[in-house]
Coordinates of C-alpha atoms in Angstrom, one line a residue:
X1 CA 7.2 0.5 76.1
X2 CA 9.6 2.9 74.5
X3 CA 12.5 0.6 75.1
X4 CA 10.7 -2.3 73.3
X5 CA 10.1 -0.1 70.3
X6 CA 13.8 0.9 70.2
X7 CA 14.8 -2.7 70.5
X8 CA 12.5 -3.7 67.6
X9 CA 13.9 -0.9 65.4
X10 CA 17.4 -2.0 66.1
X11 CA 16.6 -5.5 65.2
X12 CA 15.0 -4.5 61.9
X13 CA 18.0 -2.3 61.0
X14 CA 20.3 -5.2 61.8
X15 CA 18.3 -7.5 59.7
X16 CA 18.3 -5.1 56.8
X17 CA 22.0 -4.6 57.0
X18 CA 22.7 -8.3 57.1
X19 CA 20.3 -8.8 54.1
X20 CA 22.2 -6.1 52.2
X21 CA 25.5 -7.7 53.0
X22 CA 24.1 -11.0 51.8
X23 CA 22.9 -9.5 48.6
X24 CA 26.4 -8.0 48.1
X25 CA 28.1 -11.2 48.7
X26 CA 25.6 -13.1 46.6
X27 CA 26.3 -10.8 43.6
X28 CA 29.8 -12.2 43.4
X29 CA 30.6 -15.7 44.4
X30 CA 34.2 -16.4 45.2
X31 CA 35.5 -19.8 44.4
X32 CA 38.8 -21.5 45.0
X33 CA 41.0 -22.2 42.0
X34 CA 41.3 -25.8 40.9
X35 CA 43.9 -26.7 38.3
X36 CA 41.9 -29.7 37.1
X37 CA 38.4 -28.1 36.8
X38 CA 38.9 -24.3 36.5
X39 CA 40.0 -22.2 33.6
X40 CA 42.7 -20.0 35.0
X41 CA 41.9 -17.0 32.7
X42 CA 38.2 -17.0 33.5
X43 CA 38.9 -17.5 37.2
X44 CA 41.2 -14.5 37.3
X45 CA 38.5 -12.4 35.5
X46 CA 35.8 -13.3 38.0
X47 CA 38.1 -12.7 41.0
X48 CA 38.8 -9.2 39.6
X49 CA 35.1 -8.6 39.1
X50 CA 34.5 -9.6 42.7
X51 CA 37.2 -7.2 43.9
X52 CA 35.6 -4.4 41.8
X53 CA 32.0 -5.1 43.0
X54 CA 33.0 -5.3 46.7
X55 CA 31.9 -1.8 47.4
X56 CA 29.9 -1.2 44.2
X57 CA 26.3 0.1 44.2
X58 CA 24.5 -0.6 41.0
X59 CA 21.8 2.0 41.9
X60 CA 24.2 4.9 41.7
X61 CA 25.1 6.2 38.3
X62 CA 28.8 6.7 37.4
X63 CA 30.4 10.1 38.0
X64 CA 31.0 10.8 34.3
X65 CA 34.8 10.8 34.6
X66 CA 36.7 9.2 31.7
X67 CA 40.4 8.6 31.1
X68 CA 40.3 11.7 28.9
X69 CA 38.2 13.9 31.2
X70 CA 38.7 13.8 34.9
X71 CA 35.8 16.1 35.7
X72 CA 32.4 15.0 36.9
X73 CA 29.4 15.4 34.6
X74 CA 26.8 13.6 32.6
X75 CA 27.5 10.0 31.5
X76 CA 28.3 9.9 27.8
X77 CA 26.6 6.9 26.3
X78 CA 27.9 6.0 22.8
X79 CA 25.3 4.0 20.8
X80 CA 25.1 2.1 17.6
X81 CA 22.6 -0.2 15.9
X82 CA 23.1 -3.3 13.7
X83 CA 19.8 -3.8 12.0
X84 CA 19.3 -7.5 11.0
X85 CA 15.8 -7.3 9.5
X86 CA 12.8 -5.0 9.0
X87 CA 9.5 -6.9 8.4
X88 CA 5.8 -7.0 8.9
X89 CA 5.1 -3.4 7.8
X90 CA 1.4 -3.0 8.6
X91 CA -0.5 -0.1 7.0
X92 CA -3.6 -0.8 9.0
X93 CA -1.9 -0.6 12.4
X94 CA 0.8 1.8 11.2
X95 CA 3.7 -0.2 12.6
X96 CA 6.6 -2.3 11.6
X97 CA 8.8 -4.9 13.2
X98 CA 12.6 -4.4 13.5
X99 CA 15.2 -6.9 14.7
X100 CA 18.5 -5.4 15.6
X101 CA 21.5 -5.5 18.0
X102 CA 21.6 -2.5 20.2
X103 CA 25.0 -1.5 21.6
X104 CA 25.8 1.0 24.3
X105 CA 29.2 2.0 25.6
X106 CA 30.0 4.3 28.6
X107 CA 32.7 4.8 31.2
X108 CA 32.4 3.9 34.9
X109 CA 35.5 4.9 36.8
X110 CA 34.6 2.6 39.7
X111 CA 35.3 -0.4 37.4
X112 CA 38.8 0.4 36.3
X113 CA 41.2 -2.5 37.0
X114 CA 44.4 -1.2 35.5
X115 CA 45.7 0.0 38.8
X116 CA 43.3 -1.9 41.0
X117 CA 45.0 -3.8 43.9
X118 CA 43.1 -6.7 45.2
X119 CA 43.7 -10.4 45.8
X120 CA 45.5 -10.4 42.5
X121 CA 48.1 -7.8 41.7
X122 CA 48.1 -5.9 38.5
X123 CA 51.0 -7.8 37.2
X124 CA 48.8 -10.9 36.9
X125 CA 46.0 -9.0 35.1
X126 CA 47.3 -9.1 31.5
X127 CA 43.8 -9.2 30.0
X128 CA 42.0 -6.3 28.4
X129 CA 38.3 -7.2 28.8
X130 CA 36.3 -9.0 31.5
X131 CA 33.1 -10.7 30.7
X132 CA 30.5 -9.9 33.4
X133 CA 28.2 -12.8 34.4
X134 CA 24.4 -12.5 34.2
X135 CA 24.0 -12.7 38.0
X136 CA 26.4 -9.7 38.6
X137 CA 24.5 -6.5 38.6
X138 CA 26.1 -3.3 37.3
X139 CA 24.6 0.2 36.5
X140 CA 23.1 0.2 33.0
X141 CA 21.4 3.2 31.3
X142 CA 17.6 3.2 31.5
X143 CA 17.2 3.4 27.7
X144 CA 13.7 3.0 26.3
X145 CA 12.4 3.3 22.8
X146 CA 9.9 6.1 22.4
X147 CA 7.8 4.6 19.5
X148 CA 7.8 1.1 20.8
X149 CA 4.4 -0.8 20.9
X150 CA 5.7 -4.2 22.0
X151 CA 9.0 -6.0 22.1
X152 CA 11.0 -8.8 23.6
X153 CA 14.5 -9.9 24.3
X154 CA 15.8 -13.0 22.5
X155 CA 16.3 -15.8 25.1
X156 CA 16.9 -18.8 22.8
X157 CA 19.1 -20.8 23.5
X158 CA 20.4 -18.4 26.1
X159 CA 19.9 -14.7 26.7
X160 CA 21.3 -12.9 23.6
X161 CA 23.4 -10.3 25.4
X162 CA 26.8 -9.6 26.7
X163 CA 28.4 -7.1 29.1
X164 CA 32.1 -6.4 29.1
X165 CA 34.4 -4.3 31.2
X166 CA 37.5 -2.8 29.7
X167 CA 40.6 -2.2 31.8
X168 CA 40.1 1.6 31.6
X169 CA 36.5 1.3 33.0
X170 CA 34.7 1.3 29.8
X171 CA 31.6 -0.9 29.7
X172 CA 30.2 -2.4 26.4
X173 CA 26.6 -3.6 26.6
X174 CA 25.2 -5.4 23.6
X175 CA 21.7 -6.9 23.3
X176 CA 19.5 -8.4 20.6
X177 CA 16.0 -7.0 20.4
X178 CA 12.8 -7.4 18.4
X179 CA 10.4 -4.5 18.6
X180 CA 7.0 -3.5 17.2
X181 CA 7.5 0.2 16.4
X182 CA 4.9 2.8 15.5
X183 CA 5.3 4.5 12.1
X184 CA 3.2 7.4 11.1
X185 CA 2.3 6.7 7.5
X186 CA 0.7 9.0 4.9
X187 CA -1.1 6.9 2.3
X188 CA -2.3 9.5 -0.2
X189 CA -0.2 7.9 -2.9
X190 CA -0.7 4.3 -1.9
X191 CA 0.4 2.0 -3.5
X192 CA 3.0 4.2 -5.2
X193 CA 4.2 5.7 -1.9
X194 CA 7.2 5.6 0.3
X195 CA 7.2 5.8 4.1
X196 CA 9.7 7.3 6.5
X197 CA 9.8 5.2 9.7
X198 CA 12.1 5.8 12.6
X199 CA 13.6 4.1 15.7
X200 CA 13.9 6.6 18.5
X201 CA 15.4 6.0 22.0
X202 CA 16.1 8.1 25.0
X203 CA 16.7 7.9 28.8
X204 CA 13.5 7.3 30.7
X205 CA 14.4 9.1 34.0
X206 CA 17.7 10.8 33.6
X207 CA 18.0 14.3 32.0
X208 CA 20.8 15.6 29.9
X209 CA 22.5 16.6 33.2
X210 CA 22.9 12.9 34.0
X211 CA 23.0 11.0 30.6
X212 CA 23.8 12.2 27.1
X213 CA 23.6 9.9 24.1
X214 CA 25.9 10.3 21.1
X215 CA 26.3 8.2 18.0
X216 CA 29.2 5.8 17.5
X217 CA 31.2 5.5 14.3
X218 CA 29.7 3.8 12.3
X219 CA 26.4 4.5 13.8
X220 CA 24.1 2.4 11.7
X221 CA 24.7 -0.9 10.0
X222 CA 22.1 -2.8 8.0
X223 CA 22.5 -6.5 7.3
X224 CA 22.7 -7.5 3.6
X225 CA 19.6 -9.8 4.0
X226 CA 17.5 -7.1 5.6
X227 CA 15.6 -6.4 2.4
X228 CA 14.7 -10.0 2.0
X229 CA 12.4 -9.9 4.9
X230 CA 10.3 -7.2 3.3
X231 CA 7.7 -8.6 0.8
X232 CA 6.3 -5.3 -0.4
X233 CA 9.1 -2.8 0.6
X234 CA 12.7 -2.2 0.1
X235 CA 15.1 -0.1 2.2
X236 CA 16.0 2.9 0.1
X237 CA 18.1 4.9 2.5
X238 CA 18.6 5.5 6.2
X239 CA 20.2 8.3 8.3
X240 CA 20.8 8.9 12.0
X241 CA 19.9 12.1 13.9
X242 CA 18.9 13.6 17.2
X243 CA 15.5 14.1 18.8
X244 CA 16.3 15.7 22.1
X245 CA 13.1 16.9 23.7
X246 CA 12.3 19.4 26.5
X247 CA 9.5 18.7 28.9
X248 CA 8.3 20.1 32.3
X249 CA 10.7 17.8 34.1
X250 CA 13.8 18.8 32.1
X251 CA 15.6 18.1 28.8
X252 CA 16.1 14.5 27.7
X253 CA 18.7 13.3 25.3
X254 CA 17.3 11.4 22.4
X255 CA 18.6 9.8 19.2
X256 CA 16.8 8.4 16.2
X257 CA 17.2 6.4 13.0
X258 CA 15.2 7.5 10.0
X259 CA 14.6 4.7 7.5
X260 CA 13.0 5.3 4.1
X261 CA 11.0 2.4 2.8
X262 CA 9.9 2.3 -0.9
X263 CA 6.9 0.2 -1.7
X264 CA 7.4 -2.4 -4.5
X265 CA 4.7 -1.6 -7.1
X266 CA 4.9 -4.7 -9.3
X267 CA 2.7 -6.7 -6.9
X268 CA -0.1 -4.2 -7.1
X269 CA 0.3 -3.9 -10.9
X270 CA -0.2 -7.6 -11.4
X271 CA -2.8 -8.2 -8.7
X272 CA -4.9 -5.0 -9.0
X273 CA -4.4 -2.6 -11.9
X274 CA -4.3 -5.2 -14.7
X275 CA -7.2 -7.3 -13.5
X276 CA -9.4 -4.2 -12.8
X277 CA -8.7 -2.9 -16.3
X278 CA -9.7 -6.3 -17.7
X279 CA -12.9 -6.1 -15.7
X280 CA -13.7 -2.8 -17.3
X281 CA -13.0 -4.3 -20.7
X282 CA -15.3 -7.2 -20.0
X283 CA -18.1 -4.7 -19.1
X284 CA -17.7 -3.2 -22.5
X285 CA -18.4 -6.5 -24.3
X286 CA -22.1 -5.9 -23.7
X287 CA -22.0 -3.0 -26.3
X288 CA -21.6 -5.7 -29.0
X289 CA -24.5 -7.8 -27.7
X290 CA -27.9 -7.3 -29.2
X291 CA -29.9 -4.9 -26.9
X292 CA -32.8 -7.4 -26.9
X293 CA -30.6 -10.0 -25.1
X294 CA -31.4 -8.7 -21.7
X295 CA -30.4 -12.1 -20.1
X296 CA -26.9 -11.7 -21.4
X297 CA -26.2 -8.0 -21.0
X298 CA -27.6 -7.3 -17.5
X299 CA -25.8 -10.2 -15.7
X300 CA -22.5 -9.3 -17.4
X301 CA -22.6 -5.7 -16.1
X302 CA -23.8 -6.7 -12.6
X303 CA -21.2 -9.4 -12.1
X304 CA -18.3 -7.2 -13.2
X305 CA -19.7 -4.4 -10.9
X306 CA -20.0 -6.7 -7.9
X307 CA -16.5 -8.1 -8.6
X308 CA -15.0 -4.6 -8.6
X309 CA -16.8 -3.6 -5.4
X310 CA -15.6 -6.8 -3.7
X311 CA -12.0 -6.0 -4.8
X312 CA -12.4 -2.5 -3.4
X313 CA -13.5 -3.9 0.0
X314 CA -10.7 -6.4 0.1
X315 CA -8.2 -3.6 -0.5
X316 CA -9.6 -1.3 2.1
X317 CA -9.8 -4.0 4.7
X318 CA -6.0 -3.9 5.0
X319 CA -5.8 -0.1 5.2
X320 CA -6.7 2.3 8.0
X321 CA -9.9 4.4 7.6
X322 CA -8.2 7.7 6.7
X323 CA -10.0 10.9 5.9
X324 CA -8.3 11.6 2.6
X325 CA -8.5 9.9 -0.8
X326 CA -5.8 7.5 -1.7
X327 CA -4.5 6.9 -5.3
X328 CA -5.9 3.4 -5.2
X329 CA -9.3 4.7 -4.2
X330 CA -9.3 7.0 -7.3
X331 CA -8.4 4.1 -9.5
X332 CA -10.9 1.6 -8.1
X333 CA -13.6 4.3 -8.0
X334 CA -13.0 5.2 -11.7
X335 CA -13.3 1.5 -12.7
X336 CA -16.5 1.1 -10.7
X337 CA -17.9 4.2 -12.4
X338 CA -17.0 2.9 -15.9
X339 CA -18.7 -0.4 -15.1
X340 CA -21.7 1.3 -13.6
X341 CA -22.1 3.5 -16.6
X342 CA -22.2 0.5 -18.9
X343 CA -25.2 -0.8 -16.9
X344 CA -26.8 2.6 -17.1
X345 CA -26.1 2.7 -20.8
X346 CA -28.0 -0.5 -21.3
X347 CA -31.0 0.9 -19.4
X348 CA -31.0 3.9 -21.8
X349 CA -30.6 1.6 -24.8
X350 CA -33.4 -0.7 -23.7
X351 CA -35.7 2.2 -23.1
X352 CA -35.0 3.8 -26.5
X353 CA -35.4 0.4 -28.2
X354 CA -38.8 -0.1 -26.7
X355 CA -39.9 3.4 -27.7
X356 CA -38.8 2.7 -31.3
X357 CA -40.7 -0.6 -31.4
X358 CA -43.9 1.1 -30.1
X359 CA -43.5 3.8 -32.7
X360 CA -43.2 1.3 -35.5
X361 CA -46.2 -0.6 -34.2
X362 CA -48.3 2.6 -34.2
X363 CA -47.1 3.5 -37.7
X364 CA -48.0 0.0 -39.0
X365 CA -51.4 0.1 -37.4
X366 CA -52.0 3.6 -39.0
X367 CA -51.0 2.3 -42.4
X368 CA -53.3 -0.7 -42.2
X369 CA -56.2 1.5 -41.2
X370 CA -55.6 3.9 -44.1
X371 CA -55.3 0.9 -46.5
X372 CA -58.6 -0.6 -45.3
X373 CA -60.3 2.7 -46.1
X374 CA -59.0 3.0 -49.7
X375 CA -58.7 -0.7 -50.6
X376 CA -62.1 -0.7 -52.4
X377 CA -61.3 2.4 -54.5
X378 CA -59.9 2.4 -58.0
X379 CA -56.8 4.4 -57.1
X380 CA -55.3 1.5 -55.1
X381 CA -52.0 1.6 -56.9
X382 CA -51.6 5.4 -56.2
X383 CA -52.4 4.9 -52.6
X384 CA -49.7 2.2 -52.3
X385 CA -47.2 4.6 -53.5
X386 CA -47.9 7.0 -50.7
X387 CA -47.6 4.3 -48.0
X388 CA -44.7 2.6 -46.5
X389 CA -44.8 -1.2 -46.1
X390 CA -42.5 -4.1 -45.6
X391 CA -42.4 -6.8 -48.3
X392 CA -44.5 -9.1 -46.2
X393 CA -47.2 -6.5 -45.7
X394 CA -47.2 -5.9 -49.5
X395 CA -48.0 -9.5 -50.3
X396 CA -50.6 -9.7 -47.5
X397 CA -52.4 -6.7 -48.8
X398 CA -52.4 -7.9 -52.4
X399 CA -54.0 -11.2 -51.3
X400 CA -56.9 -9.3 -49.7
X401 CA -58.2 -8.3 -53.2
X402 CA -58.5 -11.7 -55.0
X403 CA -61.8 -10.9 -56.6
X404 CA -60.8 -7.6 -58.2
X405 CA -59.0 -7.5 -61.5
X406 CA -56.1 -5.4 -60.4
X407 CA -52.9 -5.3 -62.3
X408 CA -49.9 -3.9 -60.5
X409 CA -47.6 -1.9 -62.6
X410 CA -43.9 -2.6 -62.4
X411 CA -43.5 1.1 -61.5
X412 CA -45.8 0.7 -58.5
X413 CA -43.6 -2.0 -56.9
X414 CA -40.6 0.1 -57.6
X415 CA -42.3 3.0 -55.9
X416 CA -43.2 0.9 -52.9
X417 CA -39.6 -0.4 -52.6
X418 CA -38.3 3.1 -52.9
X419 CA -40.6 4.3 -50.2
X420 CA -39.7 1.3 -48.0
X421 CA -36.0 2.0 -48.2
X422 CA -36.2 5.8 -48.1
X423 CA -33.4 8.0 -49.2
X424 CA -30.4 8.2 -46.8
X425 CA -30.7 11.1 -44.4
X426 CA -27.1 12.0 -44.6
X427 CA -27.0 12.0 -48.4
X428 CA -29.0 15.2 -48.7
X429 CA -26.2 16.9 -50.7
X430 CA -26.2 14.1 -53.3
X431 CA -28.5 13.9 -56.3
X432 CA -31.2 11.2 -56.5
X433 CA -30.1 8.0 -58.2
X434 CA -26.5 8.1 -57.0
X435 CA -25.2 5.5 -54.6
X436 CA -22.2 5.5 -52.4
X437 CA -20.4 3.1 -54.7
X438 CA -20.8 5.6 -57.6
X439 CA -19.6 8.5 -55.6
X440 CA -16.4 6.7 -54.4
X441 CA -15.5 6.1 -58.1
X442 CA -15.9 9.8 -58.9
X443 CA -14.0 11.4 -56.0
X444 CA -10.3 11.7 -55.7
X445 CA -8.2 9.5 -53.6
X446 CA -7.6 12.3 -51.0
X447 CA -11.3 12.5 -50.4
X448 CA -12.0 8.9 -49.7
X449 CA -11.7 9.3 -46.0
X450 CA -14.4 11.9 -46.1
X451 CA -16.6 9.6 -48.1
X452 CA -16.1 6.8 -45.7
X453 CA -17.1 9.1 -42.9
X454 CA -20.3 10.0 -44.8
X455 CA -20.9 6.3 -45.4
X456 CA -20.5 5.6 -41.7
X457 CA -22.8 8.4 -40.8
X458 CA -25.4 7.1 -43.2
X459 CA -25.1 3.6 -41.8
X460 CA -25.5 5.1 -38.3
X461 CA -28.5 7.1 -39.3
X462 CA -30.2 4.1 -40.9
X463 CA -30.0 2.2 -37.5
X464 CA -32.4 2.6 -34.6
X465 CA -31.7 4.8 -31.7
X466 CA -30.8 1.8 -29.5
X467 CA -28.2 0.5 -31.9
X468 CA -26.8 4.0 -32.5
X469 CA -26.2 4.5 -28.7
X470 CA -24.4 1.1 -28.6
X471 CA -22.2 2.1 -31.6
X472 CA -21.3 5.4 -30.0
X473 CA -20.6 3.8 -26.6
X474 CA -18.1 1.4 -28.2
X475 CA -16.0 4.4 -29.1
X476 CA -16.7 7.0 -26.3
X477 CA -16.1 4.7 -23.3
X478 CA -12.7 3.3 -24.4
X479 CA -11.4 6.7 -25.3
X480 CA -12.6 8.1 -22.0
X481 CA -10.8 5.3 -20.1
X482 CA -7.6 5.8 -22.1
X483 CA -7.7 9.6 -21.2
X484 CA -8.3 8.7 -17.6
X485 CA -5.2 6.4 -17.6
X486 CA -3.1 9.1 -19.2
X487 CA -4.0 11.7 -16.6
X488 CA -3.8 9.2 -13.7
X489 CA -0.3 7.8 -14.4
X490 CA 1.1 11.1 -15.5
X491 CA 0.1 12.8 -12.2
X492 CA 1.3 10.1 -9.8
X493 CA 4.4 9.0 -11.7
X494 CA 5.5 12.7 -11.9
X495 CA 5.0 13.0 -8.1
X496 CA 7.1 9.9 -7.6
X497 CA 9.9 11.4 -9.6
X498 CA 9.7 14.7 -7.6
X499 CA 9.8 12.8 -4.3
X500 CA 12.9 10.8 -5.3
X501 CA 14.7 13.9 -6.5

């Protein structure tokens, strides 16, 4: 029984060894040179690669020796990025899409072919670089991007990558990538903000004792058309740095690229700020409409209010639900408040107008009752002087005494008219009999503004309370909105200047 187990183990070991040999031989396929069908330069390169990979193990990292340093140590990986485009910056998902070429260079002393003696002597190897085929496996750093959410290699029309071996054992690995990268955004100044996004990469398994990343010179290159792929941003600046981290398993080498993206404000100015200001102005149109026109004023305020609320929801649907207030929230909230106050203002105006009408109706009823009590007395003319009537009421009351021989003196009508008009409330300092036109002729030119103010106050006092509230609202609300704009833009534009400096 034991002998059968030993035989089976030996058979499995022999199968594994033969499969490993087949794998080694499969990694490099030797072909005979044909003058008619084979490129001699490419054939010599592939034969050299086959010689180098004969005892090569791709699972073992290089020793770290270089032509300039013959001691063992960590593999120095020199990296650089050529950014082709940055697009699809999403505030809601806090991510951006970057397309770039990622280059890594390192030394592997097992792949030097300057002094290598194989089927072809060094005299026939007059080439500097060898292109490695895709089916030939070499050791490659296990680089990963720390803030990557998703990504892919470009495979159209063929795999966009190359791997070269230099004669001194230096490998150059270049690959084209498109990555969805996370970007922590602070949106308190949105849409007048700028965002700092980064591309960070490190070794997944090897610590600094095995792999160490350094930047090449130049480290970062950005294509001229990279800004064209950003509809709402522009690349303001970029810088490279280090992000080496220490964990429980060791210290890992890490490099990063910090990219500053400035948001283009003109889009939001044309699509949000100007239309919302116009909506606020439309809501103020109701102050010039008669307060009795409820069918005109109420729908105007409600439609503008609903439009502003819909705009606010459309904006926030593309933004994450953050716990702090954004600058756009303050603007939209202020516009909603101004429109809402215009609706509340009409409610107050309507209430005051109805109260004034009820008061006038009670006053007219009281006057008619008093007149009915004294209409049969002889002192009818004196009683008319003490009452206040409209011209229509005067004619109606006179017709009610057709049988009495009553002669109205001219002074009585004048007294009734004077009572009906009443002296201006604001003209208490003026003597009776003077009008505003007489006073303007007597005052000096420097005092005309004061007289105009007094005239305006007298006109305002002669109106009903509903009309007075509308007149005051025409002035107060635009001034308040202008003051809000001054404070809003001065605060956020000043912060923008400080951030740029």
